[in-house]
């Protein structure tokens, strides 16, 4: 069988009649979800710095448009697999912040009963098959979920979120090969925030990022990950393709994490200049969408302010709930080892 | 007891490891360090901070996030004249490199009828209670210890870490060197002058007469704390640190067991099919007629390490649990 050549498109703004969401309600929903992630992560940072959260966390601040833009193109029963930087994906797929905070604090009320924590948070009811502390570790899982969907004829798709650092992992390439061979409904979303921890991706990835997927004949796009309308438009098209049985896609979203690799990574000057950080913050995903909404006169600032205030208090209540929630009973330590 | 010659210099475990690497890099131009964020960042734990300044990015090399790749590259480089030190950030990622270590590195010398060799060191970490959850907290040294052709070092003090790492780098075989990530700040005396500690020689960390506690890595510190408490109730505990799971200093373990007649083996790996099982069997075999009680084992609870602190703390031996076990074994009320 002749295989389609991988194609590559570079889009900046949706042209013509966009596939993505453009109704004001939908745009406001995307705005709200991005704000929810931002507020959640700010609170996580605060919990960490005030020594109320055990361990570390990898903040998603700056990258919100990707999780939200992609997940708003999904149904609630579509699958995602997430990463160590997974709070944004989890919220975008529909998780509640109070139960998430409980998990991050190791409390019984958390999504995983406190057993998973930040790097393993999963929300099965919303199709989130889990964050993953092994870089690239979820590529096979996402393809497996897509394989199930195809075999069982459910019409679901799976999205595999990963950072550009995961391009170093062989598993990803084995998985992409099979996904294309078997036309699995899986979308590989590469969140290129330019750094693998403390090393620029130019020093870790030879060739082009998209070229990797193109080599397998996988449909590929590279987009501006800071503009949620661009992300949502691309994701909507790729999801549609996958649902129609046209196979996998590879979406590179260029983005930036505002904070450190994890909450403890404060002194960053040795690996990335302050100016670069400030420059990227000029292209803030929340501001970009807010400006669009206002400039197009789709809504006004007071509505956005209202959303912001509501979310802020929801997040504050959620954190409070989690701080006061009980820890798991010690007897939980050896439950769930086997199903 | 191999304590340093006491010029009073106290450094951390992390510094001791960096010193060992620096000395070997200086001594032998074929030595190199490769791993994720080992250069400017000095590893995720900042242990190698500054090393690249002296030796440059040609010898302290940042790699992509490609554990099987850097390990395989290490095996090939070792076979052809280099002495690689491969850095695998978390011991949990051992899962990714097992083929290169087990099917390649461990077997090449034997399969080639002794014609090829793989003088490489793989540094990695172990240890729970860092609130890092199931994929960043395991102690998987038993896996490597199981495989003929590989040597495994699990140091418990800065002094031992430095001397053993230098030996490991000079060894002609693949050596896996496990550092407890919770011990990088542990301080201890390390002499200014150069020394090496041979692989496979145990060390008595505390002499005693009533019970032997064989302990590895961070469990040595745990057992020393337990021994202090035991002393308060009149039980004299001897702490023996094998320092390597292979080569294993069987005589040292057996002789201490013969002396005290009671033994607990404490190790942070899983108890099931673990290091404690092997050590206990060596002791039971070698000191059978001298033992007053069965050899007891204490390891990590046989569960994936939970995130929640209240659960995680239950999964590893502590001074209290070791104390209780020793007390019971000695028949003290
Ligand atoms: C297999 C594996 N190797 C190394 C690590 C340690 N580690 C955690 S995050 C990270 C960098 C990941 O970079 P990237 O994939 O770009 O994601 P980002 O953090 O930028 O979102 C590394 C090396 C890991 N968790 N898993
Ligand atoms: Mg990255």
XYZ file of C-alpha atoms and ligand atoms in Angstrom:
699
model
C 0.000 0.000 0.000
C 1.343 3.392 -0.930
C 1.621 5.657 2.039
C 0.718 9.301 2.059
C 3.684 11.607 2.347
C 3.833 13.600 5.503
C 2.682 17.088 4.823
C 3.583 20.157 6.715
C 1.653 23.347 7.137
C 2.699 26.418 9.053
C -0.315 28.408 10.146
C -0.401 31.548 12.172
C -3.974 32.778 12.053
C -6.951 30.738 10.920
C -7.722 31.625 7.328
C -11.193 31.722 5.831
C -13.955 30.115 7.840
C -12.153 28.746 10.834
C -12.784 25.251 12.137
C -12.183 26.329 15.717
C -14.546 27.841 18.194
C -15.491 31.435 17.467
C -18.805 31.864 19.310
C -18.530 34.274 22.174
C -19.713 31.654 24.663
C -17.014 29.279 23.510
C -14.337 31.940 23.576
C -15.323 32.940 27.080
C -15.238 29.288 28.140
C -11.699 28.985 26.783
C -10.774 32.209 28.526
C -12.176 30.914 31.790
C -10.304 27.615 31.517
C -7.013 29.365 30.840
C -7.587 31.668 33.796
C -8.462 28.641 35.927
C -5.135 27.025 35.090
C -3.218 30.258 35.718
C -4.886 30.821 39.076
C -4.487 27.191 40.055
C -0.787 27.218 39.280
C -0.210 30.507 41.082
C -1.799 28.924 44.120
C 0.338 25.797 43.746
C 3.422 27.989 43.742
C 2.166 29.756 46.847
C 1.498 26.436 48.599
C 5.007 25.303 47.718
C 6.757 28.464 48.847
C 4.822 28.464 52.115
C 5.876 24.815 52.662
C 2.312 23.545 52.590
C 2.770 21.230 49.611
C 4.952 18.133 49.781
C 7.429 17.593 46.957
C 7.765 19.660 43.822
C 5.482 20.695 40.972
C 6.044 21.717 37.361
C 3.933 24.758 36.562
C 2.063 25.123 33.281
C 1.901 28.924 33.425
C 2.494 30.422 29.978
C 1.383 27.297 28.118
C -2.353 27.418 28.913
C -3.523 27.957 25.339
C -2.301 24.522 24.303
C -4.100 22.391 26.882
C -7.281 24.413 26.652
C -7.221 24.902 22.883
C -6.755 21.182 22.336
C -9.104 19.887 25.031
C -11.896 22.225 23.917
C -11.716 20.384 20.603
C -12.334 17.073 22.389
C -15.384 15.378 23.815
C -15.364 14.533 27.456
C -14.928 10.819 26.684
C -11.959 11.402 24.404
C -8.676 10.408 25.976
C -5.626 12.401 26.875
C -2.294 11.397 28.314
C -0.350 14.018 30.163
C 3.106 14.788 31.484
C 4.989 15.829 34.612
C 3.751 19.339 33.719
C 0.199 18.088 33.815
C -2.037 20.344 35.913
C -3.096 22.344 32.861
C -4.102 19.258 30.885
C -6.053 17.940 33.851
C -8.035 21.147 34.336
C -8.567 21.599 30.606
C -10.058 18.104 30.405
C -12.595 19.017 33.049
C -11.134 18.249 36.470
C -12.268 20.132 39.564
C -9.649 22.253 41.273
C -10.553 21.301 44.834
C -10.058 17.588 44.174
C -6.842 18.389 42.321
C -5.485 20.416 45.224
C -6.370 17.533 47.525
C -4.273 15.225 45.354
C -1.352 17.645 45.288
C -1.411 17.808 49.060
C -1.594 14.026 49.412
C -5.087 14.035 50.860
C -7.641 11.225 50.753
C -10.116 13.343 48.792
C -7.692 13.729 45.866
C -8.277 12.210 42.444
C -5.926 9.350 43.279
C -6.581 9.206 46.996
C -3.285 10.999 47.581
C -1.266 8.145 46.129
C -0.351 9.855 42.866
C 0.365 13.500 43.615
C 1.212 16.199 41.101
C 3.092 13.980 38.659
C 0.548 11.154 38.538
C -2.753 12.936 38.729
C -5.371 11.161 36.634
C -9.063 11.834 36.119
C -10.436 8.769 34.457
C -14.020 10.047 34.437
C -13.000 12.874 32.110
C -10.791 10.754 29.899
C -7.515 11.842 31.494
C -5.452 8.646 31.623
C -2.888 10.327 33.784
C 0.080 12.585 34.151
C 3.384 10.777 33.767
C 6.713 11.284 35.479
C 8.607 9.401 32.800
C 9.419 11.733 29.924
C 7.746 10.311 26.819
C 6.337 7.540 28.979
C 2.774 7.998 27.821
C 3.269 7.745 24.057
C 2.427 4.067 24.006
C -0.486 4.543 26.385
C -2.061 7.192 24.159
C -1.638 5.026 21.077
C -3.069 2.102 23.026
C -6.137 4.136 23.927
C -6.515 5.063 20.260
C -6.160 1.395 19.350
C -8.984 0.519 21.789
C -11.191 3.237 20.371
C -10.615 1.959 16.868
C -11.110 -1.715 17.740
C -14.148 -1.082 19.887
C -15.559 1.336 17.347
C -16.284 4.006 19.923
C -15.295 6.981 17.783
C -13.070 8.338 20.524
C -9.712 9.918 19.844
C -6.627 10.138 22.049
C -4.304 13.078 22.509
C -0.753 12.513 23.679
C 0.689 15.663 25.253
C 4.453 15.767 25.622
C 7.270 18.281 25.844
C 9.887 18.604 23.128
C 12.277 16.874 25.522
C 10.392 13.644 24.898
C 11.675 13.722 21.326
C 14.794 12.145 22.789
C 12.893 9.001 23.707
C 12.815 6.050 21.352
C 9.385 4.907 22.493
C 7.831 7.918 20.816
C 9.186 6.858 17.422
C 8.129 3.258 17.773
C 4.666 4.501 18.667
C 4.422 7.026 15.834
C 5.370 4.330 13.365
C 2.611 1.998 14.530
C 0.074 4.797 14.819
C 0.575 5.655 11.164
C 0.789 2.046 9.980
C -2.514 1.263 11.635
C -4.156 4.686 11.204
C -4.795 5.072 14.900
C -6.869 8.070 16.024
C -4.102 9.607 18.092
C -2.806 13.172 18.015
C 0.693 13.828 19.216
C 0.814 17.307 20.691
C 4.377 18.485 21.185
C 4.524 21.387 23.621
C 7.748 23.010 22.547
C 8.644 25.347 25.394
C 12.249 25.212 24.162
C 13.789 23.702 27.278
C 14.402 20.166 28.474
C 14.765 21.104 32.112
C 17.802 23.405 31.950
C 19.001 22.674 28.444
C 17.831 24.390 25.260
C 16.293 22.017 22.765
C 18.737 23.144 20.088
C 21.316 21.203 22.060
C 19.216 18.061 22.304
C 17.240 17.744 19.070
C 18.971 17.380 15.703
C 17.087 18.272 12.542
C 13.558 19.630 12.659
C 10.844 18.645 15.104
C 8.186 18.187 12.451
C 10.577 16.218 10.247
C 10.413 13.405 12.762
C 6.717 12.782 12.210
C 6.927 13.521 8.498
C 9.381 10.653 8.170
C 6.535 8.314 9.105
C 4.139 10.030 6.711
C 2.194 11.467 9.633
C 0.250 14.659 8.945
C 2.117 17.461 10.693
C 1.585 21.083 11.629
C 3.615 23.597 13.565
C 1.677 26.444 15.150
C 1.802 29.394 17.509
C 0.977 27.820 20.855
C 0.272 31.178 22.484
C -2.800 31.962 20.416
C -5.607 29.741 21.584
C -7.719 30.379 18.512
C -4.916 29.026 16.380
C -4.470 26.016 18.630
C -8.166 25.255 18.842
C -8.634 25.626 15.114
C -5.792 23.227 14.333
C -6.846 20.746 17.015
C -10.416 20.740 15.779
C -9.315 19.825 12.271
C -6.891 17.157 13.448
C -9.460 15.608 15.766
C -11.960 15.526 12.920
C -9.448 13.787 10.661
C -8.670 11.228 13.319
C -12.344 10.542 13.990
C -12.943 9.986 10.298
C -10.292 7.305 10.311
C -7.653 9.367 8.544
C -5.088 8.527 11.164
C -2.690 10.242 13.490
C -1.354 13.770 13.421
C 1.597 15.560 14.933
C 1.089 19.098 16.192
C 4.027 21.174 17.348
C 2.897 24.103 19.514
C 5.563 26.702 20.152
C 5.292 28.065 23.651
C 7.174 29.062 26.778
C 7.015 28.269 30.461
C 7.159 31.458 32.482
C 8.385 29.843 35.669
C 11.221 27.459 36.380
C 11.349 23.826 35.325
C 9.784 23.145 38.702
C 8.737 25.390 41.564
C 12.198 25.201 43.109
C 13.988 26.392 39.951
C 14.395 30.050 40.860
C 17.828 31.056 39.550
C 17.519 30.529 35.821
C 19.941 33.071 34.395
C 22.599 30.433 33.722
C 20.399 28.681 31.196
C 18.038 31.328 29.847
C 18.217 35.117 29.839
C 15.754 37.243 31.741
C 15.087 39.231 28.548
C 13.873 36.081 26.829
C 11.455 35.429 29.685
C 10.113 38.970 29.516
C 9.830 38.835 25.755
C 7.677 35.737 25.844
C 5.468 37.207 28.514
C 4.560 39.868 25.971
C 2.777 37.080 24.106
C 0.676 35.900 26.971
C -2.038 33.452 25.873
C -4.656 34.867 28.222
C -3.978 38.440 27.154
C -3.999 37.509 23.485
C -7.465 35.996 23.765
C -8.742 38.808 25.996
C -7.536 41.393 23.482
C -9.260 39.545 20.663
C -12.524 39.347 22.565
C -12.429 43.036 23.416
C -11.168 44.254 20.032
C -13.824 42.269 18.203
C -16.356 43.715 20.629
C -17.546 40.218 21.460
C -17.692 41.061 25.119
C -16.257 43.649 27.451
C -13.632 43.885 30.108
C -16.125 43.734 32.966
C -17.251 40.275 31.843
C -13.650 39.075 31.756
C -12.978 40.633 35.145
C -15.984 38.863 36.522
C -14.781 35.500 35.231
C -11.358 36.180 36.697
C -12.789 37.061 40.115
C -15.064 34.026 40.187
C -12.270 31.661 39.254
C -9.947 33.238 41.778
C -12.353 32.612 44.607
C -13.111 29.098 43.343
C -9.383 28.351 43.421
C -8.993 29.882 46.887
C -11.899 27.786 48.178
C -10.464 24.694 46.503
C -7.087 25.141 48.168
C -8.723 25.802 51.516
C -10.788 22.632 51.148
C -7.680 20.616 50.417
C -5.651 22.118 53.244
C -8.354 21.144 55.704
C -9.050 17.727 54.197
C -7.840 14.611 56.030
C -4.887 12.508 54.956
C -5.570 8.957 53.830
C -5.870 6.314 56.490
C -2.544 4.511 56.981
C -4.265 1.270 56.000
C -4.484 2.648 52.451
C -0.760 2.145 51.962
C -1.058 -1.381 50.593
C -4.431 -1.208 48.897
C -4.719 -0.902 45.093
C -1.446 -2.717 44.446
C -3.409 -5.276 42.466
C -6.817 -4.852 40.855
C 36.519 0.548 60.732
C 37.790 2.512 57.758
C 37.411 6.022 59.013
C 39.379 8.793 57.350
C 42.787 9.736 58.693
C 41.096 12.656 60.333
C 42.540 15.893 59.152
C 39.144 17.158 60.125
C 37.950 18.162 56.668
C 34.201 17.721 56.488
C 32.352 17.732 53.160
C 28.991 16.547 51.877
C 28.282 13.350 50.015
C 27.571 15.409 46.905
C 30.932 17.154 47.163
C 32.701 13.853 47.728
C 31.183 12.437 44.554
C 32.137 15.504 42.565
C 35.685 15.352 43.920
C 36.023 11.725 42.931
C 34.878 12.523 39.398
C 37.131 15.562 39.161
C 40.186 13.612 40.312
C 39.536 10.796 37.869
C 38.808 13.205 34.994
C 42.116 14.891 35.775
C 44.032 11.633 36.083
C 42.716 9.866 32.995
C 41.842 11.668 29.753
C 39.625 8.773 28.642
C 37.146 9.425 31.449
C 34.066 11.432 30.508
C 30.713 12.213 32.127
C 27.502 12.126 30.096
C 23.902 12.655 31.129
C 20.910 14.956 31.129
C 21.745 18.384 32.524
C 25.093 17.299 33.935
C 27.045 20.282 32.561
C 25.923 23.844 33.361
C 23.082 22.653 35.593
C 25.425 20.224 37.359
C 22.667 17.554 37.409
C 19.125 17.887 38.683
C 20.541 17.584 42.198
C 23.283 20.161 41.496
C 25.888 17.620 42.580
C 28.236 18.221 39.664
C 27.883 21.999 39.647
C 31.133 23.523 38.412
C 32.630 20.331 36.988
C 32.103 21.499 33.423
C 34.038 24.693 34.174
C 37.221 22.741 34.701
C 36.782 19.989 32.118
C 34.679 21.621 29.438
C 31.612 20.399 27.553
C 33.696 17.820 25.643
C 34.152 15.802 28.813
C 31.114 16.779 30.869
C 28.445 16.321 28.270
C 24.774 17.276 28.307
C 22.715 14.699 26.474
C 19.200 14.545 25.085
C 16.652 12.769 27.275
C 17.744 9.445 25.824
C 18.692 7.050 28.598
C 19.066 3.906 26.473
C 21.086 5.934 23.971
C 23.603 7.384 26.397
C 23.979 4.021 28.105
C 24.507 2.173 24.846
C 26.937 4.848 23.720
C 28.727 4.343 27.013
C 28.985 0.605 26.439
C 30.430 1.093 22.967
C 32.836 3.797 24.090
C 33.982 1.629 26.988
C 34.649 -1.269 24.610
C 36.839 0.947 22.474
C 39.088 2.805 24.851
C 37.048 5.290 26.865
C 35.973 5.204 30.507
C 32.447 6.570 30.482
C 30.575 7.723 33.547
C 26.930 7.697 32.522
C 24.512 9.693 34.670
C 20.972 8.365 34.985
C 19.118 11.006 36.977
C 16.676 8.757 38.792
C 17.251 5.073 39.485
C 13.669 4.562 38.372
C 14.825 5.180 34.810
C 16.878 1.986 35.066
C 13.859 0.409 33.440
C 14.739 2.251 30.242
C 18.352 1.116 30.064
C 18.067 -2.494 31.094
C 18.752 -3.986 27.698
C 21.957 -2.036 27.321
C 23.106 -2.977 30.807
C 21.864 -6.534 31.086
C 22.078 -7.918 27.568
C 25.004 -5.831 26.386
C 27.314 -4.421 29.069
C 27.057 -7.353 31.459
C 27.708 -10.063 28.891
C 30.187 -8.667 26.414
C 33.329 -9.692 28.269
C 32.094 -13.238 28.728
C 30.536 -13.637 25.287
C 33.754 -12.476 23.636
C 35.734 -15.092 25.517
C 37.394 -12.328 27.486
C 38.518 -10.375 24.410
C 36.298 -7.330 24.939
C 35.603 -5.425 28.134
C 33.246 -2.692 29.282
C 34.943 -0.455 31.864
C 32.059 1.934 32.458
C 30.317 3.419 35.463
C 26.636 4.125 35.601
C 25.797 6.588 38.356
C 22.190 6.726 39.437
C 20.039 7.439 42.452
C 17.825 5.589 44.891
C 15.791 6.369 47.970
C 12.293 7.370 48.965
C 10.774 9.995 51.314
C 11.445 12.866 48.935
C 7.708 13.096 48.145
C 8.497 12.253 44.545
C 5.942 9.457 44.181
C 5.974 6.116 42.440
C 8.212 6.801 39.435
C 10.965 8.786 41.186
C 11.460 6.983 44.505
C 12.419 3.391 43.913
C 15.620 1.662 44.944
C 16.259 -0.798 42.138
C 19.824 -1.886 42.930
C 18.691 -5.488 43.378
C 17.885 -5.648 39.661
C 21.494 -5.014 38.672
C 22.860 -7.137 41.521
C 21.015 -10.085 40.004
C 23.000 -10.022 36.794
C 26.420 -11.702 36.462
C 28.908 -9.341 34.866
C 27.768 -6.195 36.689
C 29.160 -4.794 39.928
C 26.980 -2.705 42.225
C 28.112 -0.087 44.753
C 25.796 1.471 47.365
C 27.801 3.861 49.545
C 26.558 5.252 52.841
C 29.040 8.008 53.700
C 30.928 10.763 51.865
C 34.214 8.988 52.601
C 33.016 5.707 51.159
C 31.333 7.359 48.194
C 34.536 9.079 47.119
C 36.845 6.117 47.536
C 34.443 3.661 45.963
C 33.581 5.853 42.994
C 37.258 6.208 42.161
C 37.624 2.440 42.271
C 34.526 1.991 40.161
C 35.921 4.266 37.454
C 39.199 2.328 37.431
C 37.442 -1.036 37.369
C 37.527 -3.033 34.136
C 33.833 -3.943 34.372
C 30.461 -2.224 34.230
C 29.773 -0.836 37.690
C 26.464 0.646 38.779
C 26.894 3.242 41.509
C 23.777 4.061 43.533
C 23.570 7.390 45.344
C 20.749 8.014 47.780
C 19.276 11.325 46.661
C 18.322 12.156 50.235
C 21.963 11.851 51.317
C 23.665 14.400 49.063
C 23.775 16.874 51.940
C 25.010 14.300 54.449
C 28.333 15.463 55.869
C 31.345 13.411 56.799
C 35.094 13.503 57.106
C 37.022 13.099 53.884
C 40.791 13.514 53.809
C 42.445 15.945 51.472
C 44.909 13.348 50.184
C 43.945 10.814 47.577
C 42.680 7.376 48.545
C 40.653 4.611 46.998
C 38.470 1.943 48.564
C 38.454 -1.438 46.858
C 35.109 -2.799 45.707
C 33.776 -5.723 47.726
C 35.116 -4.863 51.161
C 32.537 -4.333 53.880
C 32.971 -1.828 56.660
C 31.900 -2.038 60.276
C 30.242 1.302 60.975
C 29.789 0.633 64.665
C 31.055 -2.201 66.796
C 28.720 -4.108 69.056
C 28.181 -7.469 70.657
C 24.462 -8.291 71.012
C 23.096 -7.999 67.514
C 24.361 -7.353 63.994
C 22.504 -4.942 61.773
C 23.640 -5.290 58.186
C 22.646 -2.076 56.470
C 23.175 -0.421 53.092
C 23.170 3.178 51.856
C 20.804 5.428 53.837
C 19.791 2.471 55.967
C 23.216 2.720 57.607
C 22.235 6.117 59.015
C 18.853 4.739 60.033
C 20.511 1.791 61.762
C 23.074 3.968 63.521
C 20.208 5.990 64.957
C 18.495 2.769 65.994
C 21.744 1.592 67.605
C 21.867 4.743 69.734
C 18.388 3.983 71.015
C 19.270 0.328 71.566
C 22.283 1.356 73.631
C 19.942 3.228 75.949
C 18.213 -0.037 76.822
C 21.455 -1.944 77.102
C 21.583 -3.608 73.713
C 24.872 -3.308 71.868
C 24.351 -3.313 68.103
C 27.042 -3.814 65.501
C 26.404 -2.097 62.178
C 27.981 -3.711 59.140
C 27.853 -1.985 55.763
C 28.669 -4.275 52.808
C 29.159 -1.154 50.624
C 28.733 -3.290 47.486
C 26.035 -5.846 46.755
C 28.450 -7.373 44.272
C 31.237 -8.185 44.837
C 29.874 -9.080 48.261
C 32.096 -9.346 51.320
C 30.427 -12.473 52.650
C 33.067 -13.109 55.306
C 32.502 -9.782 56.995
C 28.779 -10.430 57.296
C 29.209 -14.003 58.471
C 31.913 -13.132 60.997
C 29.813 -10.413 62.574
C 26.847 -12.785 62.717
C 28.986 -15.406 64.405
C 30.048 -12.826 66.957
C 26.597 -11.506 67.879
C 24.320 -14.496 67.027
C 21.476 -12.248 65.944
C 21.095 -10.448 62.650
C 18.787 -7.977 60.937
C 19.382 -7.009 57.324
C 18.088 -3.550 56.343
C 18.003 -2.239 52.780
C 15.776 0.271 51.025
C 14.981 -1.923 48.031
C 11.807 -3.949 47.951
C 11.821 -6.713 50.489
C 10.371 -9.200 48.014
C 13.144 -11.045 46.132
C 15.443 -8.262 47.226
C 18.950 -7.521 48.504
C 17.883 -8.380 52.044
C 16.900 -11.874 50.913
C 20.312 -12.510 49.408
C 22.251 -11.139 52.375
C 20.079 -13.005 54.870
C 20.633 -16.247 53.023
C 24.391 -15.725 52.909
C 24.388 -15.166 56.658
C 22.016 -18.008 57.470
C 24.186 -20.304 55.438
C 27.538 -19.172 56.763
C 26.683 -18.643 60.417
C 23.949 -21.253 60.887
C 25.382 -22.903 63.979
C 26.026 -19.587 65.667
C 22.613 -18.025 65.255
C 20.204 -17.698 68.176
C 17.333 -16.436 66.029
C 16.264 -16.396 62.413
C 17.824 -13.643 60.325
C 15.276 -10.849 59.971
C 14.820 -8.732 56.877
C 13.613 -5.156 56.566
C 13.164 -3.508 53.184
C 10.800 -1.160 51.419
C 7.187 -2.219 51.685
C 6.097 -4.157 48.629
C 3.995 -1.349 47.149
C 4.599 1.371 44.545
C 5.879 4.329 46.590
C 2.838 6.485 47.414
C 2.959 10.269 47.134
C 1.116 11.186 50.309
C 3.696 11.758 53.067
C 1.615 9.896 55.627
C 1.687 6.823 53.405
C 5.198 7.174 52.030
C 6.740 7.274 55.490
C 5.242 3.877 56.223
C 7.010 2.230 53.317
C 10.625 2.450 54.472
C 12.459 1.247 57.576
C 13.007 3.954 60.190
C 15.131 4.143 63.341
C 12.001 3.248 65.287
C 11.071 0.183 63.282
C 14.659 -1.081 63.250
C 14.871 -0.455 67.001
C 11.677 -2.425 67.610
C 12.797 -5.315 65.459
C 16.182 -5.470 67.204
C 14.573 -5.279 70.617
C 12.237 -8.150 69.790
C 15.040 -10.218 68.320
C 17.117 -9.732 71.452
C 14.183 -10.824 73.584
C 14.068 -7.511 75.414
C 10.657 -6.535 76.707
C 12.783 9.173 31.069
C 13.019 10.375 31.884
N 14.222 10.955 31.854
C 14.456 12.058 32.578
C 13.491 12.592 33.369
C 13.762 13.818 34.211
N 13.047 14.958 33.624
C 11.852 15.348 34.090
S 11.200 16.584 33.194
C 12.526 16.630 32.170
C 12.575 17.604 31.050
C 11.419 17.419 30.144
O 11.450 18.362 29.140
P 10.229 18.459 28.165
O 9.850 17.098 27.714
O 10.559 19.446 27.127
O 9.026 18.963 29.076
P 8.906 20.349 29.852
O 9.432 20.119 31.205
O 9.657 21.369 29.110
O 7.443 20.624 29.878
C 13.464 15.674 32.540
C 14.743 15.450 31.868
C 12.255 11.926 33.411
N 11.274 12.344 34.211
N 12.030 10.842 32.651
Mg 10.328 21.486 27.156
